[in-house]
Amino acid sequence: MNLPLTDLQKNKLKVLEPRLNRAINEQNYKFAKEIVVDIQSILRPTKHFVRLVQSKNKLCELAIELNDTKYALSLLNSNILVINKNTRIYLETVSLLAICHLRMKDVEAAKKYIKEVLVNHTVIKTDRTREIFHYEIINRFNEEVALATLTGYESFYLDQDDIEKEAIRIIQNLTEDEIFSQIGKNSPQSTKDLIYIVHDYSTKQLTFTERLALPSPDQKVKDKEVGLTIFESVKRVLYNSLCNPDSEIYKAWFSNGLQLVLDKKYIVSSVVSCLSGIGFGVSMIAASIVALITKFGIEVYCVQQKPIYVSEIRNK
């Protein structure tokens, strides 16, 4: 049973929890870890495990974003031991375990958690809410497996000048739909194969009615669908660099508009830097991503492509 929090503890949490959210949004990993330790020092002795796991899960999702999957896996496995299975926070934790294993390219290990997430009908009791959750979490699973197959190429070099030239050619000659299809065409077969496997396995856990409302595995690996999945998958890597109001590119866009951003090569340099950091291995796809962001514009991209975190899906 929880012990009552003192006024002092409540006041500390009122400061620490918003501070953690800011650190997560800014991807300040070191600071986020320190804040979670402070939150834990308050909530663990009082046995407020649900509230503590909520904070720890946020840190885990950031760890996954930054490819510190071993740390995330260890923390998630400890989180799952202290919470009730019939709660939304448990569903969130299991979802993150699936995502973590997918990011580690371990699809077989992820299947156990994917199934547990999708066959659980006791936590989200409303059919419509559960359908929305299933749709969005399955999309997240697909995005994770796509990203996992395209990253980790430490020796691969993305040439900024070549990518810029190709992006300009794409912008001048292709529509948005054609660019998404081109991403799919340039994707390795291994990406399409694993998207198929994960989507097929995920949808088989659903009711017949739910399955009918979702694309089939065959539809999911068509070029345009694969392109959309990949574009969605990289936004978690790119968003903070492009959309942080304090970043150089964001300030330049809102102060001086598109031309300065293009002249200074902000978009291509940001995208290349972020993708190189995770070992992204397909330069033609990188050029298409640059082209799409340029076509959308930073303002539209930052509104439409804001990442949805697992806790936000769970709480919809």
JSON list of C-alpha atoms in Angstrom, two decimals, residues 149-254:
[
{"chain": "A", "resi": 149, "resn": "THR", "atom": "CA", "xyz": [16.98, -2.54, -40.88]},
{"chain": "A", "resi": 150, "resn": "LEU", "atom": "CA", "xyz": [18.28, 0.78, -42.25]},
{"chain": "A", "resi": 151, "resn": "THR", "atom": "CA", "xyz": [20.67, 1.71, -39.45]},
{"chain": "A", "resi": 152, "resn": "GLY", "atom": "CA", "xyz": [23.79, 0.43, -37.78]},
{"chain": "A", "resi": 153, "resn": "TYR", "atom": "CA", "xyz": [26.06, 0.80, -40.82]},
{"chain": "A", "resi": 154, "resn": "GLU", "atom": "CA", "xyz": [28.99, 2.39, -38.99]},
{"chain": "A", "resi": 155, "resn": "SER", "atom": "CA", "xyz": [31.29, 2.40, -42.01]},
{"chain": "A", "resi": 156, "resn": "PHE", "atom": "CA", "xyz": [28.69, 3.92, -44.37]},
{"chain": "A", "resi": 157, "resn": "TYR", "atom": "CA", "xyz": [29.30, 7.55, -45.37]},
{"chain": "A", "resi": 158, "resn": "LEU", "atom": "CA", "xyz": [26.53, 9.96, -46.39]},
{"chain": "A", "resi": 159, "resn": "ASP", "atom": "CA", "xyz": [27.99, 12.56, -48.77]},
{"chain": "A", "resi": 160, "resn": "GLN", "atom": "CA", "xyz": [26.22, 15.87, -48.09]},
{"chain": "A", "resi": 161, "resn": "ASP", "atom": "CA", "xyz": [26.92, 17.38, -51.52]},
{"chain": "A", "resi": 162, "resn": "ASP", "atom": "CA", "xyz": [25.64, 14.30, -53.38]},
{"chain": "A", "resi": 163, "resn": "ILE", "atom": "CA", "xyz": [22.53, 14.16, -51.22]},
{"chain": "A", "resi": 164, "resn": "GLU", "atom": "CA", "xyz": [21.84, 17.86, -51.78]},
{"chain": "A", "resi": 165, "resn": "LYS", "atom": "CA", "xyz": [22.12, 17.49, -55.58]},
{"chain": "A", "resi": 166, "resn": "GLU", "atom": "CA", "xyz": [19.84, 14.45, -55.58]},
{"chain": "A", "resi": 167, "resn": "ALA", "atom": "CA", "xyz": [17.33, 16.19, -53.29]},
{"chain": "A", "resi": 168, "resn": "ILE", "atom": "CA", "xyz": [17.14, 19.17, -55.67]},
{"chain": "A", "resi": 169, "resn": "ARG", "atom": "CA", "xyz": [16.53, 16.81, -58.61]},
{"chain": "A", "resi": 170, "resn": "ILE", "atom": "CA", "xyz": [13.78, 15.05, -56.67]},
{"chain": "A", "resi": 171, "resn": "ILE", "atom": "CA", "xyz": [12.08, 18.31, -55.68]},
{"chain": "A", "resi": 172, "resn": "GLN", "atom": "CA", "xyz": [12.10, 19.52, -59.30]},
{"chain": "A", "resi": 173, "resn": "ASN", "atom": "CA", "xyz": [10.75, 16.31, -60.81]},
{"chain": "A", "resi": 174, "resn": "LEU", "atom": "CA", "xyz": [8.62, 14.34, -58.35]},
{"chain": "A", "resi": 175, "resn": "THR", "atom": "CA", "xyz": [5.36, 14.85, -56.43]},
{"chain": "A", "resi": 176, "resn": "GLU", "atom": "CA", "xyz": [5.14, 13.96, -52.73]},
{"chain": "A", "resi": 177, "resn": "ASP", "atom": "CA", "xyz": [3.44, 10.65, -53.52]},
{"chain": "A", "resi": 178, "resn": "GLU", "atom": "CA", "xyz": [6.14, 9.82, -56.05]},
{"chain": "A", "resi": 179, "resn": "ILE", "atom": "CA", "xyz": [8.85, 10.60, -53.49]},
{"chain": "A", "resi": 180, "resn": "PHE", "atom": "CA", "xyz": [7.28, 8.21, -50.97]},
{"chain": "A", "resi": 181, "resn": "SER", "atom": "CA", "xyz": [7.13, 5.54, -53.68]},
{"chain": "A", "resi": 182, "resn": "GLN", "atom": "CA", "xyz": [10.78, 6.20, -54.55]},
{"chain": "A", "resi": 183, "resn": "ILE", "atom": "CA", "xyz": [11.78, 5.68, -50.91]},
{"chain": "A", "resi": 184, "resn": "GLY", "atom": "CA", "xyz": [10.05, 2.31, -51.05]},
{"chain": "A", "resi": 185, "resn": "LYS", "atom": "CA", "xyz": [11.76, 1.37, -54.32]},
{"chain": "A", "resi": 186, "resn": "ASN", "atom": "CA", "xyz": [15.16, 2.25, -52.86]},
{"chain": "A", "resi": 187, "resn": "SER", "atom": "CA", "xyz": [14.56, 0.27, -49.67]},
{"chain": "A", "resi": 188, "resn": "PRO", "atom": "CA", "xyz": [16.41, -3.01, -49.13]},
{"chain": "A", "resi": 189, "resn": "GLN", "atom": "CA", "xyz": [14.37, -6.18, -49.49]},
{"chain": "A", "resi": 190, "resn": "SER", "atom": "CA", "xyz": [15.24, -6.97, -45.86]},
{"chain": "A", "resi": 191, "resn": "THR", "atom": "CA", "xyz": [13.27, -3.88, -44.78]},
{"chain": "A", "resi": 192, "resn": "LYS", "atom": "CA", "xyz": [10.19, -4.97, -46.69]},
{"chain": "A", "resi": 193, "resn": "ASP", "atom": "CA", "xyz": [10.51, -8.54, -45.47]},
{"chain": "A", "resi": 194, "resn": "LEU", "atom": "CA", "xyz": [10.63, -7.57, -41.80]},
{"chain": "A", "resi": 195, "resn": "ILE", "atom": "CA", "xyz": [7.80, -5.04, -42.14]},
{"chain": "A", "resi": 196, "resn": "TYR", "atom": "CA", "xyz": [5.74, -7.85, -43.66]},
{"chain": "A", "resi": 197, "resn": "ILE", "atom": "CA", "xyz": [6.62, -10.28, -40.85]},
{"chain": "A", "resi": 198, "resn": "VAL", "atom": "CA", "xyz": [5.89, -7.82, -38.04]},
{"chain": "A", "resi": 199, "resn": "HIS", "atom": "CA", "xyz": [2.69, -6.45, -39.59]},
{"chain": "A", "resi": 200, "resn": "ASP", "atom": "CA", "xyz": [1.43, -9.94, -40.40]},
{"chain": "A", "resi": 201, "resn": "TYR", "atom": "CA", "xyz": [2.17, -11.20, -36.88]},
{"chain": "A", "resi": 202, "resn": "SER", "atom": "CA", "xyz": [0.62, -8.10, -35.27]},
{"chain": "A", "resi": 203, "resn": "THR", "atom": "CA", "xyz": [-2.61, -8.16, -37.25]},
{"chain": "A", "resi": 204, "resn": "LYS", "atom": "CA", "xyz": [-3.08, -11.88, -36.57]},
{"chain": "A", "resi": 205, "resn": "GLN", "atom": "CA", "xyz": [-3.47, -11.02, -32.89]},
{"chain": "A", "resi": 206, "resn": "LEU", "atom": "CA", "xyz": [-6.52, -8.83, -33.65]},
{"chain": "A", "resi": 207, "resn": "THR", "atom": "CA", "xyz": [-10.16, -9.67, -34.13]},
{"chain": "A", "resi": 208, "resn": "PHE", "atom": "CA", "xyz": [-11.40, -10.32, -37.67]},
{"chain": "A", "resi": 209, "resn": "THR", "atom": "CA", "xyz": [-13.18, -6.95, -37.73]},
{"chain": "A", "resi": 210, "resn": "GLU", "atom": "CA", "xyz": [-10.07, -5.07, -36.65]},
{"chain": "A", "resi": 211, "resn": "ARG", "atom": "CA", "xyz": [-7.95, -6.85, -39.25]},
{"chain": "A", "resi": 212, "resn": "LEU", "atom": "CA", "xyz": [-10.33, -5.78, -42.02]},
{"chain": "A", "resi": 213, "resn": "ALA", "atom": "CA", "xyz": [-9.85, -2.12, -41.05]},
{"chain": "A", "resi": 214, "resn": "LEU", "atom": "CA", "xyz": [-6.05, -2.31, -41.44]},
{"chain": "A", "resi": 215, "resn": "PRO", "atom": "CA", "xyz": [-3.89, -2.73, -44.55]},
{"chain": "A", "resi": 216, "resn": "SER", "atom": "CA", "xyz": [-2.98, -6.32, -45.31]},
{"chain": "A", "resi": 217, "resn": "PRO", "atom": "CA", "xyz": [0.70, -7.34, -45.06]},
{"chain": "A", "resi": 218, "resn": "ASP", "atom": "CA", "xyz": [0.85, -7.36, -48.89]},
{"chain": "A", "resi": 219, "resn": "GLN", "atom": "CA", "xyz": [-0.47, -3.79, -49.02]},
{"chain": "A", "resi": 220, "resn": "LYS", "atom": "CA", "xyz": [1.92, -2.72, -46.26]},
{"chain": "A", "resi": 221, "resn": "VAL", "atom": "CA", "xyz": [4.99, -3.59, -48.35]},
{"chain": "A", "resi": 222, "resn": "LYS", "atom": "CA", "xyz": [3.94, -1.72, -51.49]},
{"chain": "A", "resi": 223, "resn": "ASP", "atom": "CA", "xyz": [6.48, 0.97, -52.35]},
{"chain": "A", "resi": 224, "resn": "LYS", "atom": "CA", "xyz": [4.46, 3.98, -51.23]},
{"chain": "A", "resi": 225, "resn": "GLU", "atom": "CA", "xyz": [3.44, 2.35, -47.94]},
{"chain": "A", "resi": 226, "resn": "VAL", "atom": "CA", "xyz": [7.04, 1.40, -47.20]},
{"chain": "A", "resi": 227, "resn": "GLY", "atom": "CA", "xyz": [8.12, 4.95, -48.01]},
{"chain": "A", "resi": 228, "resn": "LEU", "atom": "CA", "xyz": [5.55, 6.38, -45.62]},
{"chain": "A", "resi": 229, "resn": "THR", "atom": "CA", "xyz": [6.62, 3.96, -42.89]},
{"chain": "A", "resi": 230, "resn": "ILE", "atom": "CA", "xyz": [10.31, 4.86, -43.28]},
{"chain": "A", "resi": 231, "resn": "PHE", "atom": "CA", "xyz": [9.61, 8.61, -43.33]},
{"chain": "A", "resi": 232, "resn": "GLU", "atom": "CA", "xyz": [7.59, 8.24, -40.13]},
{"chain": "A", "resi": 233, "resn": "SER", "atom": "CA", "xyz": [10.34, 6.15, -38.55]},
{"chain": "A", "resi": 234, "resn": "VAL", "atom": "CA", "xyz": [13.09, 8.76, -38.93]},
{"chain": "A", "resi": 235, "resn": "LYS", "atom": "CA", "xyz": [11.10, 11.66, -37.50]},
{"chain": "A", "resi": 236, "resn": "ARG", "atom": "CA", "xyz": [12.04, 10.56, -33.97]},
{"chain": "A", "resi": 237, "resn": "VAL", "atom": "CA", "xyz": [15.68, 10.99, -34.95]},
{"chain": "A", "resi": 238, "resn": "LEU", "atom": "CA", "xyz": [15.25, 14.27, -36.83]},
{"chain": "A", "resi": 239, "resn": "TYR", "atom": "CA", "xyz": [12.56, 16.13, -34.92]},
{"chain": "A", "resi": 240, "resn": "ASN", "atom": "CA", "xyz": [14.62, 17.68, -32.14]},
{"chain": "A", "resi": 241, "resn": "SER", "atom": "CA", "xyz": [17.32, 18.86, -34.52]},
{"chain": "A", "resi": 242, "resn": "LEU", "atom": "CA", "xyz": [14.88, 20.49, -36.93]},
{"chain": "A", "resi": 243, "resn": "CYS", "atom": "CA", "xyz": [12.08, 21.63, -34.63]},
{"chain": "A", "resi": 244, "resn": "ASN", "atom": "CA", "xyz": [13.70, 22.75, -31.39]},
{"chain": "A", "resi": 245, "resn": "PRO", "atom": "CA", "xyz": [12.78, 26.48, -31.16]},
{"chain": "A", "resi": 246, "resn": "ASP", "atom": "CA", "xyz": [16.33, 27.17, -29.94]},
{"chain": "A", "resi": 247, "resn": "SER", "atom": "CA", "xyz": [18.00, 25.46, -32.90]},
{"chain": "A", "resi": 248, "resn": "GLU", "atom": "CA", "xyz": [19.74, 27.49, -35.60]},
{"chain": "A", "resi": 249, "resn": "ILE", "atom": "CA", "xyz": [17.64, 26.06, -38.41]},
{"chain": "A", "resi": 250, "resn": "TYR", "atom": "CA", "xyz": [14.32, 26.77, -36.66]},
{"chain": "A", "resi": 251, "resn": "LYS", "atom": "CA", "xyz": [15.29, 30.37, -35.89]},
{"chain": "A", "resi": 252, "resn": "ALA", "atom": "CA", "xyz": [16.54, 30.91, -39.44]},
{"chain": "A", "resi": 253, "resn": "TRP", "atom": "CA", "xyz": [13.31, 29.58, -40.93]},
{"chain": "A", "resi": 254, "resn": "PHE", "atom": "CA", "xyz": [11.07, 31.85, -38.90]}
]
